[in-house]
CSV table of C-alpha atoms in Angstrom, one decimal:
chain,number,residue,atom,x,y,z
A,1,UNK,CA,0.0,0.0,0.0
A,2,UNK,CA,2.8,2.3,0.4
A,3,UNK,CA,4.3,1.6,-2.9
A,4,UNK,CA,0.5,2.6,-4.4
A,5,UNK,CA,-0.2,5.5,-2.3
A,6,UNK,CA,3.9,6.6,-2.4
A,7,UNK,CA,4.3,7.3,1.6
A,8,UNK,CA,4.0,5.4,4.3
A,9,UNK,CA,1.9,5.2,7.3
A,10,UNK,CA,1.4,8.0,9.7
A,11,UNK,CA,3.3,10.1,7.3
A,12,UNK,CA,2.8,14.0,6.6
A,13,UNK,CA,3.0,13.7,2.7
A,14,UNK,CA,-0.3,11.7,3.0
A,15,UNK,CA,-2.8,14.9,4.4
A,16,UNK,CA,-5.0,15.9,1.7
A,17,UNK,CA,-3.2,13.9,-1.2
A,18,UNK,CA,-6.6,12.9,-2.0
A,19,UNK,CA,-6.4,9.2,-1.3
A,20,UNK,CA,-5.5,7.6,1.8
A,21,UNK,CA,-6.2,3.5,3.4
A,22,UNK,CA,-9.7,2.7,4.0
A,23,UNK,CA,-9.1,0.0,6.5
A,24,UNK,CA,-8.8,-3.7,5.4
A,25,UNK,CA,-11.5,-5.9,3.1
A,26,UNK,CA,-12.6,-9.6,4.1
A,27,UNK,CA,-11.8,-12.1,1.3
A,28,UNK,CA,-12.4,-15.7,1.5
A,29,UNK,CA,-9.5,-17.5,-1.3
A,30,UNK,CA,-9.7,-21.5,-1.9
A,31,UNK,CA,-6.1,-23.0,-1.6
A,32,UNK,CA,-6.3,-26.5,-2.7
A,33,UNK,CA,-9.9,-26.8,-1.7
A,34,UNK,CA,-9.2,-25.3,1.4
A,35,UNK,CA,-10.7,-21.9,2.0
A,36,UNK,CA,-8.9,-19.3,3.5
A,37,UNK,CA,-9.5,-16.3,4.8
A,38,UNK,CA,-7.3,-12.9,3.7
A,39,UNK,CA,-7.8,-9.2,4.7
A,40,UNK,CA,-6.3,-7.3,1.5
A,41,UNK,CA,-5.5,-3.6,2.5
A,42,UNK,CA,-7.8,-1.0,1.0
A,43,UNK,CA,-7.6,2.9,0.0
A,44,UNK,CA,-10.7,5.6,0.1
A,45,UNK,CA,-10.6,5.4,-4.6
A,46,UNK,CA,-10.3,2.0,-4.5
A,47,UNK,CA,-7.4,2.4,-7.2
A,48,UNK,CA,-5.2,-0.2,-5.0
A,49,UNK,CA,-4.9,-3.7,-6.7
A,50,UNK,CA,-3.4,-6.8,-4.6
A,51,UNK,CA,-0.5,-8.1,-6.5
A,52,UNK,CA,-0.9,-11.5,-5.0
A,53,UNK,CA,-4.8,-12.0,-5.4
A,54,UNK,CA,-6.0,-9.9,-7.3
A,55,UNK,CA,-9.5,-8.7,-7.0
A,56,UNK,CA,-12.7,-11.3,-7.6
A,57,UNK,CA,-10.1,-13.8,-7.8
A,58,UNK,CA,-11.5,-16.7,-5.7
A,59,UNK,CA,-8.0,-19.2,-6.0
A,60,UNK,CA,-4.5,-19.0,-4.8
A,61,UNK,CA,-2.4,-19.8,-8.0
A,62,UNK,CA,1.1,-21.3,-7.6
A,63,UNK,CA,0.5,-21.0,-3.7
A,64,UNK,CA,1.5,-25.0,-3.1
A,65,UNK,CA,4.7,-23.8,-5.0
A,66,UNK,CA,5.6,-21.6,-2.7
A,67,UNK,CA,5.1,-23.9,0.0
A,68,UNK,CA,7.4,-26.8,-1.9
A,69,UNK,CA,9.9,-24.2,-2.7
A,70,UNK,CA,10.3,-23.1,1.5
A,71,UNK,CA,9.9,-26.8,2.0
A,72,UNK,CA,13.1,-27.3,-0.3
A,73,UNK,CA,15.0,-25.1,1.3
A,74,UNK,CA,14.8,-27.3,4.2
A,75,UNK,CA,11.8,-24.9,6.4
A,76,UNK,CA,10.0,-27.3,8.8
A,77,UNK,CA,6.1,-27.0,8.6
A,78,UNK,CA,6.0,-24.7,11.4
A,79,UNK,CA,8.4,-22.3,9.8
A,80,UNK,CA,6.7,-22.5,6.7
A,81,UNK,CA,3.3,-21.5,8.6
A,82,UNK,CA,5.4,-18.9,10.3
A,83,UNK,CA,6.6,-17.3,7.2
A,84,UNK,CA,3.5,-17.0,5.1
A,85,UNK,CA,1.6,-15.8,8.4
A,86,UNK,CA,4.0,-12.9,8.2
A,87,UNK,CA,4.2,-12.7,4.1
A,88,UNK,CA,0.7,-12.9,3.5
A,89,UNK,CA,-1.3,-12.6,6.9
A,90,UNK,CA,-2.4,-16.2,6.1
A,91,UNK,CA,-2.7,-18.7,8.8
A,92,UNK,CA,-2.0,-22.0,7.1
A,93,UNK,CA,-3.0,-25.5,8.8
A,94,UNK,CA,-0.1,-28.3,8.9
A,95,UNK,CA,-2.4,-30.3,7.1
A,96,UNK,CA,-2.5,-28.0,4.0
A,97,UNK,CA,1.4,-27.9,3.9
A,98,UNK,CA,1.4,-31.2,4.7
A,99,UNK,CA,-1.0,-32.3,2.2
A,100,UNK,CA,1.6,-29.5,-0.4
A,101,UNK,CA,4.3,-31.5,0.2
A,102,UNK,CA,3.3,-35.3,0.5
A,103,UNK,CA,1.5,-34.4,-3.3
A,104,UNK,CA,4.9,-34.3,-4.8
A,105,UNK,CA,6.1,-36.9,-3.2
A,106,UNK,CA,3.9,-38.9,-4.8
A,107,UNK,CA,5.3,-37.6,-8.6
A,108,UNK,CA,8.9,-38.5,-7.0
A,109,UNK,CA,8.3,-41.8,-6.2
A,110,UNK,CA,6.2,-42.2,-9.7
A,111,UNK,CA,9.2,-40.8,-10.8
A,112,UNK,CA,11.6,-43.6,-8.9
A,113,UNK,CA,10.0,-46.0,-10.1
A,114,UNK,CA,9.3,-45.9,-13.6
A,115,UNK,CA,10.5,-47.9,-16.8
A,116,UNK,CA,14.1,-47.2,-18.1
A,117,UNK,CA,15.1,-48.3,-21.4
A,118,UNK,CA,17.2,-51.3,-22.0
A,119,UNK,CA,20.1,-49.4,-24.0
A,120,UNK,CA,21.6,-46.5,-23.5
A,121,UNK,CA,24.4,-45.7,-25.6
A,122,UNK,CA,25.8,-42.4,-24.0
A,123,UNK,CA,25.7,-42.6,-20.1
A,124,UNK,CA,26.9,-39.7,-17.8
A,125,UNK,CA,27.8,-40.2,-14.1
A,126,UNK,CA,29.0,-37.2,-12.2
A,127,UNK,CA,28.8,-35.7,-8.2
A,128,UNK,CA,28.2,-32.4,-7.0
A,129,UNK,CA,28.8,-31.3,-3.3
A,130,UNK,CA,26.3,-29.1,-2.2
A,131,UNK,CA,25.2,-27.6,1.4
A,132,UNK,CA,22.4,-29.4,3.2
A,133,UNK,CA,20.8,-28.4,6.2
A,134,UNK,CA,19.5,-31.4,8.8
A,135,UNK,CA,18.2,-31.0,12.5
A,136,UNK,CA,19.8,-27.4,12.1
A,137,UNK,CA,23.2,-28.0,11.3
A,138,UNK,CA,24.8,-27.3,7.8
A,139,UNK,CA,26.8,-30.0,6.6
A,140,UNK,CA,28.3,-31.0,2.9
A,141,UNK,CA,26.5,-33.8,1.0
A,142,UNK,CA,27.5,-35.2,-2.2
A,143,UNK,CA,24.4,-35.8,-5.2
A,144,UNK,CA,25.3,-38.5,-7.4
A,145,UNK,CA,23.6,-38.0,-10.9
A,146,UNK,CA,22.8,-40.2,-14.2
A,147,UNK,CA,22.5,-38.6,-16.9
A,148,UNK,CA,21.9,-41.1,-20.3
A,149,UNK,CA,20.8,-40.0,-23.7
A,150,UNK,CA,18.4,-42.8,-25.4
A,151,UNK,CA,18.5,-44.4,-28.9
A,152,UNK,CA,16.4,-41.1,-30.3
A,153,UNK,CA,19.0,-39.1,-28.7
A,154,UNK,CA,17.6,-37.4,-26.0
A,155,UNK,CA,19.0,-36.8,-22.5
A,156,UNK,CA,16.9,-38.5,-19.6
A,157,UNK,CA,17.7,-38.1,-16.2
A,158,UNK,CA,18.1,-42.0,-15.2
A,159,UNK,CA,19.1,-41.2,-11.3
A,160,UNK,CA,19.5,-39.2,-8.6
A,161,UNK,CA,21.3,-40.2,-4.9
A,162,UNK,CA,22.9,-38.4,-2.3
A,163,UNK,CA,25.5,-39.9,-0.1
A,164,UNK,CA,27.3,-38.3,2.9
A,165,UNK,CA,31.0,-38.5,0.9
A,166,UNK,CA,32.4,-38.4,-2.8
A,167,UNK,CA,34.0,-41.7,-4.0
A,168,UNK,CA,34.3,-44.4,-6.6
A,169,UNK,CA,32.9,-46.7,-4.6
A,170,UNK,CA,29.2,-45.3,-5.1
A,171,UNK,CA,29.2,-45.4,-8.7
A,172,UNK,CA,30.2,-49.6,-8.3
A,173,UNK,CA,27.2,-49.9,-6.1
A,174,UNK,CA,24.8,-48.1,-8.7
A,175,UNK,CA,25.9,-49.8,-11.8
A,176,UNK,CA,26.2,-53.3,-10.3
């Protein structure tokens, strides 16, 4: 609202600059089925448009992305409820992030366990380190990836696993 009005709250630069907040609106917003309840912020011309639901919009888009992308980043469900209480003014149930989450691990295990060719003539095995975060505490893993390119020629991603160490050994247990 600041940004749309251009001063802030309680500020001088707002008397008599012919529009000024009007309080808060009621909205009711269905997030996976779920409704929810927002209070967007509101000015006397009603000129001021929500960026993140925008008016007579009745559902969240990309909302369980944002939730999968906090989850990624290794936020516990009560963080994540945390954060988009104070982003949004949203007070999430662990069921809805938990129902977010558990939906796409669903498409990973599909993804697990589905068919792989028989031949692949080009196969690429390489390991990244990367930081992980666990119970709190930052600590290197390494992500073992396969990488094969099929008879048509096109690049499939055959696997990914993540070990605490880099080593030679891995790769002998993957290919046996």
């Amino acid at each position: 609202m600041d940004n749309h009005l251009g001063y802030s709250k309680h500020d001088p630069k707002g008397h008599n600059s012919g529009n000024s907040r009007n309080g808060k609106g009621k909205k009711t917003v269905v997030i996976d089925s779920e409704p929810v309840e927002l209070e967007p912020p509101r000015d006397r011309n009603g000129s001021f448009e929500p960026q993140l639901v925008p008016k007579r919009q009745k559902y969240f888009e990309g909302f369980n992305d944002k939730i999968l992308a906090m989850y990624a980043r290794g936020m516990s469900v009560r963080d994540i409820q945390a954060c988009l209480l104070d982003m949004y003014k949203v007070d999430v149930s662990e069921g809805l992030i938990s129902q977010a989450t558990e939906g796409i691990m669903e498409e990973v295990k599909a993804w697990q366990n589905r068919p792989l060719d028989s031949v692949y003539p080009i196969v690429f095995l390489d390991c990244i380190v990367v930081k992980s975060r666990e119970d709190g505490k930052v600590s290197n893993r390494s992500v073992y990836q396969a990488l094969g390119i099929n008879m048509e020629g096109q690049k499939e991603l055959l696997g990914i696993w993540i070990a605490q160490s880099e080593g030679a050994k891995f790769w002998l247990g993957v290919i046996t």
